[in-house]
PDB file of C-alpha atoms in Angstrom:
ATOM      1  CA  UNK N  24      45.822 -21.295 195.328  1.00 52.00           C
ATOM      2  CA  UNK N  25      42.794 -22.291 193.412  1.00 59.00           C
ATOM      3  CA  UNK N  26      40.853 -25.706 194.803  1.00 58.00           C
ATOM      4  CA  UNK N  27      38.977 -26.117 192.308  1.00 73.00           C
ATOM      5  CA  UNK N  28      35.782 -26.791 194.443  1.00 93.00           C
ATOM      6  CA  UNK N  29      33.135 -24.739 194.605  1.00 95.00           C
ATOM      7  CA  UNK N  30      31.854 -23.489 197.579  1.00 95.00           C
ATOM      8  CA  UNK N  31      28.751 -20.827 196.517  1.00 96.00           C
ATOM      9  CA  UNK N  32      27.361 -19.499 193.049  1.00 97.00           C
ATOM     10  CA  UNK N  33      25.466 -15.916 193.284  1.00 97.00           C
ATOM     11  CA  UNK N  34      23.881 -14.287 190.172  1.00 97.00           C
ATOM     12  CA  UNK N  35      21.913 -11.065 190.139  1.00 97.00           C
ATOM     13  CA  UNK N  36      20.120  -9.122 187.533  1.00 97.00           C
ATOM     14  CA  UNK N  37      19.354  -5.678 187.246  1.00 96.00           C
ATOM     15  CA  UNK N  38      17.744  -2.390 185.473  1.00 97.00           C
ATOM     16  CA  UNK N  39      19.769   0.302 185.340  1.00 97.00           C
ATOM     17  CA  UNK N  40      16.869   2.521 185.770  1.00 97.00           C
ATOM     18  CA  UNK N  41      16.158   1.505 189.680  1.00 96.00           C
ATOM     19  CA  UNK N  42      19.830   2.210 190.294  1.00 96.00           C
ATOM     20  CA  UNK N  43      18.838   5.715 188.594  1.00 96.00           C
ATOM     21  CA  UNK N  44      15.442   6.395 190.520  1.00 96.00           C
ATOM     22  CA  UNK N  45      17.206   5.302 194.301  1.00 96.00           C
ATOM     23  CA  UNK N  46      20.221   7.631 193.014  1.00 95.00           C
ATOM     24  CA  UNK N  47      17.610  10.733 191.936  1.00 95.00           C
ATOM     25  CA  UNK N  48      16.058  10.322 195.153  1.00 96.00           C
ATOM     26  CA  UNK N  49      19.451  10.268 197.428  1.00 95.00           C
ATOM     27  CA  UNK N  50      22.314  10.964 195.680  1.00 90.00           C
ATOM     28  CA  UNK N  51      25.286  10.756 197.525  1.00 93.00           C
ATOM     29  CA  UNK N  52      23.883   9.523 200.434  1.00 94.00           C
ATOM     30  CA  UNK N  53      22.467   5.859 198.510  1.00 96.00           C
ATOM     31  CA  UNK N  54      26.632   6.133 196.612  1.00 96.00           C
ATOM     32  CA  UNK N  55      28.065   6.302 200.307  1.00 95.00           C
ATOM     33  CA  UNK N  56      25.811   3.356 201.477  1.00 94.00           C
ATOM     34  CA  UNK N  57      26.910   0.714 198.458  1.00 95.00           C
ATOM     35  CA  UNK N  58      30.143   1.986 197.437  1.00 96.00           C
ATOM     36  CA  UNK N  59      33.046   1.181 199.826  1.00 96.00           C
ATOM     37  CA  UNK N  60      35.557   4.572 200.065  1.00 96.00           C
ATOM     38  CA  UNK N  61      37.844   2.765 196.735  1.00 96.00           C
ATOM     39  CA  UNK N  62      34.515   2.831 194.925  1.00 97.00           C
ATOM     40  CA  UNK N  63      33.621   5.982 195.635  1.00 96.00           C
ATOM     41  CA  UNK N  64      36.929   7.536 194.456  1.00 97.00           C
ATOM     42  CA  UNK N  65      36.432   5.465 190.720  1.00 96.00           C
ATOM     43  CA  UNK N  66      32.460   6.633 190.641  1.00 96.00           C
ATOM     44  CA  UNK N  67      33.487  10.659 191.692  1.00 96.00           C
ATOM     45  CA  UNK N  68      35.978  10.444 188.482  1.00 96.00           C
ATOM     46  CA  UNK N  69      33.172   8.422 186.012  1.00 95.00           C
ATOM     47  CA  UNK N  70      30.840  10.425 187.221  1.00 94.00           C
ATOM     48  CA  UNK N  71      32.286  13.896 186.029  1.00 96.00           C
ATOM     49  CA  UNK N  72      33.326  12.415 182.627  1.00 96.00           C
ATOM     50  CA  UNK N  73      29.785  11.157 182.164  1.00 95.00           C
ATOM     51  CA  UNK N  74      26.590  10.660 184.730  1.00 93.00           C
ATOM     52  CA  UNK N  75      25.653   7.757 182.499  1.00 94.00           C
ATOM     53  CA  UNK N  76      28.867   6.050 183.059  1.00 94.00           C
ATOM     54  CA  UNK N  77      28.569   7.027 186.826  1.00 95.00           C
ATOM     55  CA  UNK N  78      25.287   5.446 187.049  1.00 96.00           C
ATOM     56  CA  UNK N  79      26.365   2.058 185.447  1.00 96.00           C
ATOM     57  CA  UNK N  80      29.172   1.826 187.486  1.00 96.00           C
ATOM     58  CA  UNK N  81      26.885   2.213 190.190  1.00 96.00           C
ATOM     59  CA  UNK N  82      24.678  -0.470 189.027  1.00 97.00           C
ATOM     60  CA  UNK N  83      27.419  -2.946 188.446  1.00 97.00           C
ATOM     61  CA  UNK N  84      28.925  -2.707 191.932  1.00 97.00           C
ATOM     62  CA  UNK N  85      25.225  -3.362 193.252  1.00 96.00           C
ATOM     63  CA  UNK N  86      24.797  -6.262 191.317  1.00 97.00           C
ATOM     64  CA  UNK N  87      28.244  -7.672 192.269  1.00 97.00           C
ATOM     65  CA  UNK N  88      27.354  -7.182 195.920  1.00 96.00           C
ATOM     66  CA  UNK N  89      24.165  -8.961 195.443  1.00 95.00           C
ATOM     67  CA  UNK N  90      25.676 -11.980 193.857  1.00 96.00           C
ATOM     68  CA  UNK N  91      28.600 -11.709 196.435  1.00 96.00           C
ATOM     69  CA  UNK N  92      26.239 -11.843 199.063  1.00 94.00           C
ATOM     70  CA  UNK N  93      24.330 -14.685 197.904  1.00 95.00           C
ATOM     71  CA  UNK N  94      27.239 -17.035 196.901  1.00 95.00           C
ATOM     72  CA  UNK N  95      28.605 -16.274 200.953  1.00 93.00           C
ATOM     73  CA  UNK N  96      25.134 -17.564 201.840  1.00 90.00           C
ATOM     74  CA  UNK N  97      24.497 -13.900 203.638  1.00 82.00           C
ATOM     75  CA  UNK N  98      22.539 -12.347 201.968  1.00 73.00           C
ATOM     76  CA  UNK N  99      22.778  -8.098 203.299  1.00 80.00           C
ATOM     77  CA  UNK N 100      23.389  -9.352 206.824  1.00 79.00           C
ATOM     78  CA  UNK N 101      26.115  -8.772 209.030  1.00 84.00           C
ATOM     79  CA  UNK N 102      28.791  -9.352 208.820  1.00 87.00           C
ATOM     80  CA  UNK N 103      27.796  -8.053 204.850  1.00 83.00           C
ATOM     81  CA  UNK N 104      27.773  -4.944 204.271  1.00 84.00           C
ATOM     82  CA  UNK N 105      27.421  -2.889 200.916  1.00 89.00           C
ATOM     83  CA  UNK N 106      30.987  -0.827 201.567  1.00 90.00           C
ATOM     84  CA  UNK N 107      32.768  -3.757 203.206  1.00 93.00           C
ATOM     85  CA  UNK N 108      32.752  -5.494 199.344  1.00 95.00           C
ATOM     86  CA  UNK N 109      34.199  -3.367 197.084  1.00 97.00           C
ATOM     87  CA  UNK N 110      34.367  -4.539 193.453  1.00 97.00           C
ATOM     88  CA  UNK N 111      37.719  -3.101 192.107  1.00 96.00           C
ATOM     89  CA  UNK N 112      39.700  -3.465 188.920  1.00 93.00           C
ATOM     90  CA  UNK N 113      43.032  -5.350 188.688  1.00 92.00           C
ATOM     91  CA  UNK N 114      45.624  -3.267 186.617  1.00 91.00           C
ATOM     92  CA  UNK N 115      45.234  -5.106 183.590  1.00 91.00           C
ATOM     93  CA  UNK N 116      41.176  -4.542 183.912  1.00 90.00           C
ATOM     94  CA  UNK N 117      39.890  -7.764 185.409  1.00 93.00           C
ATOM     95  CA  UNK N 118      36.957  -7.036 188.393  1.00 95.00           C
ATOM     96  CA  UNK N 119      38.130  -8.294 191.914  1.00 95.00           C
ATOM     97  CA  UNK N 120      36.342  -8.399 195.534  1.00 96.00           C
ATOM     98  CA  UNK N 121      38.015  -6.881 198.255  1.00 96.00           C
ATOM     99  CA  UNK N 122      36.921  -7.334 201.789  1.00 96.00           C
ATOM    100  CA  UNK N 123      37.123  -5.482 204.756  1.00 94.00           C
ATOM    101  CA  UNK N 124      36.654  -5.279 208.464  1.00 93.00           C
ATOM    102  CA  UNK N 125      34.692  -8.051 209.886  1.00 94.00           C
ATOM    103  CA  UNK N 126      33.427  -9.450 206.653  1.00 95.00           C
ATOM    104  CA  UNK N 127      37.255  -9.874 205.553  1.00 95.00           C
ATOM    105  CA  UNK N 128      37.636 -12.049 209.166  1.00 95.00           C
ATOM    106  CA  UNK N 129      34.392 -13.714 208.692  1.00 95.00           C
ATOM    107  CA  UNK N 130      34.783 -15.118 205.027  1.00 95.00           C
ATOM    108  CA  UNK N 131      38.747 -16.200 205.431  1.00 94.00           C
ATOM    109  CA  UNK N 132      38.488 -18.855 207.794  1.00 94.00           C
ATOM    110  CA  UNK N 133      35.284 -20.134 205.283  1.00 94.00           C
ATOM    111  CA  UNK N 134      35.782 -20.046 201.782  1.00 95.00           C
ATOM    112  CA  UNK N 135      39.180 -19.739 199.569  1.00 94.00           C
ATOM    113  CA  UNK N 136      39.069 -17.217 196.461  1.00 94.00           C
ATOM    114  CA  UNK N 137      36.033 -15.044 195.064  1.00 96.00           C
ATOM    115  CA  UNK N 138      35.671 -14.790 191.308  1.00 96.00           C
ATOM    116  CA  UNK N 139      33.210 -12.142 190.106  1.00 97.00           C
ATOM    117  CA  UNK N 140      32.002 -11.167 186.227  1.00 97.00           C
ATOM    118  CA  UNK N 141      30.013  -8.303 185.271  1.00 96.00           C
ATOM    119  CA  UNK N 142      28.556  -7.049 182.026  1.00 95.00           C
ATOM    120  CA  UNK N 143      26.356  -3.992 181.574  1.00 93.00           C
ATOM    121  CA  UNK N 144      24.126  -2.868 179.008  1.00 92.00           C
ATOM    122  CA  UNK N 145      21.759   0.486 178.075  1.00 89.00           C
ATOM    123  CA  UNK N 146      18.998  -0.851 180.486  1.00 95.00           C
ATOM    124  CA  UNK N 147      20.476  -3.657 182.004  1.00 97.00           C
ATOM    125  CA  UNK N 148      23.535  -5.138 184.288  1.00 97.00           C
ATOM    126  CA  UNK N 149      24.485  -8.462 185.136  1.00 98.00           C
ATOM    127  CA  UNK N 150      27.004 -10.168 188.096  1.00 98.00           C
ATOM    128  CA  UNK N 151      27.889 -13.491 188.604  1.00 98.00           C
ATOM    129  CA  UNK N 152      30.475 -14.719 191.343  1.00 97.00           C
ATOM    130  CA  UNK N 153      31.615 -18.087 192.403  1.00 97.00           C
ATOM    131  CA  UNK N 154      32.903 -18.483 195.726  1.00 97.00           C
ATOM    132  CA  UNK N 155      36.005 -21.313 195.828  1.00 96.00           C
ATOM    133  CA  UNK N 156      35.676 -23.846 198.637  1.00 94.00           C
ATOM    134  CA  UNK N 157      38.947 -23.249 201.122  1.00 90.00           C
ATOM    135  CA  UNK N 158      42.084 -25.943 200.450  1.00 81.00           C
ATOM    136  CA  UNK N 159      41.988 -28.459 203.201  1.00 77.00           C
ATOM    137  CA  UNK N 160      44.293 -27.736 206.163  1.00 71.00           C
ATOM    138  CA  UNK N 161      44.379 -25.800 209.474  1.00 64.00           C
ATOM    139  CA  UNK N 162      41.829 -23.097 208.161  1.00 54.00           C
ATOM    140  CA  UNK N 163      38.926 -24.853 206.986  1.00 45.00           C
ATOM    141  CA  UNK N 164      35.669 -24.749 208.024  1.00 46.00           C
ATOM    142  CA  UNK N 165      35.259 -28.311 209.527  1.00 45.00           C
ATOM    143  CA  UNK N 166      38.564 -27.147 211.631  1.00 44.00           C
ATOM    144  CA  UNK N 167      37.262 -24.623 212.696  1.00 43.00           C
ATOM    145  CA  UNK N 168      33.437 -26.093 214.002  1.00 40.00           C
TER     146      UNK N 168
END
């Protein structure tokens, strides 16, 4: 159920080629930190067709998380972490964020539905997300405090 108000508004811009340098540098290790175990399935698979495409992946589920994490008002503090938002596609194609573990507790009894966009370029990517406010009732926020 969509509100309609609008709780937080992240945006985060990127080149593609500090994604590249961080992923030269620690390979696997820097995938495992961002990508939650979904995302790490869908970049193994992009990655074998095509580093490129592995790399932009990469860089668009950074980007996400960064505009994810500033919408929630977070930032990269707990209960955010890089592999407990993973940015996933819908079957027909569409991004969505899907929580887990104590950032999935933490943002349900605060905000209502997460939108997120992303566009990617040869040198650049882009996220935006807005963050819905949650419908009044039992679960809100001023419930809750």
């Amino acid at each position: 159920m969509s509100t309609g108000a609008i709780a937080g508004i992240g945006t985060d811009l990127l080149r593609v080629e500090r994604i590249e340098r961080i992923h030269a540098r620690h390979g696997d290790r820097f995938v495992r930190r961002i990508l939650g175990p979904e995302e790490q399935v869908v970049h193994q698979r992009r990655q074998a067709r095509d580093p490129r495409r592995g790399i932009l992946y990469l860089a668009t589920r950074f980007a996400a998380k960064e505009a994810f994490s500033k919408a929630i008002g977070l930032g990269i503090h707990m209960p955010m972490t890089w592999s407990r938002a993973q940015i996933l596609n819908r079957p027909g194609g569409a991004p969505e964020i899907r929580l887990s573990g104590p950032l999935a507790d933490w943002y349900a009894v605060r905000f209502g539905q997460a939108h997120v966009s992303m566009t990617d370029e040869t040198d650049m990517v882009a996220a935006f997300v807005v963050i819905e406010a949650l419908p009044p009732g039992p679960h809100s926020k001023e419930d809750i405090a």
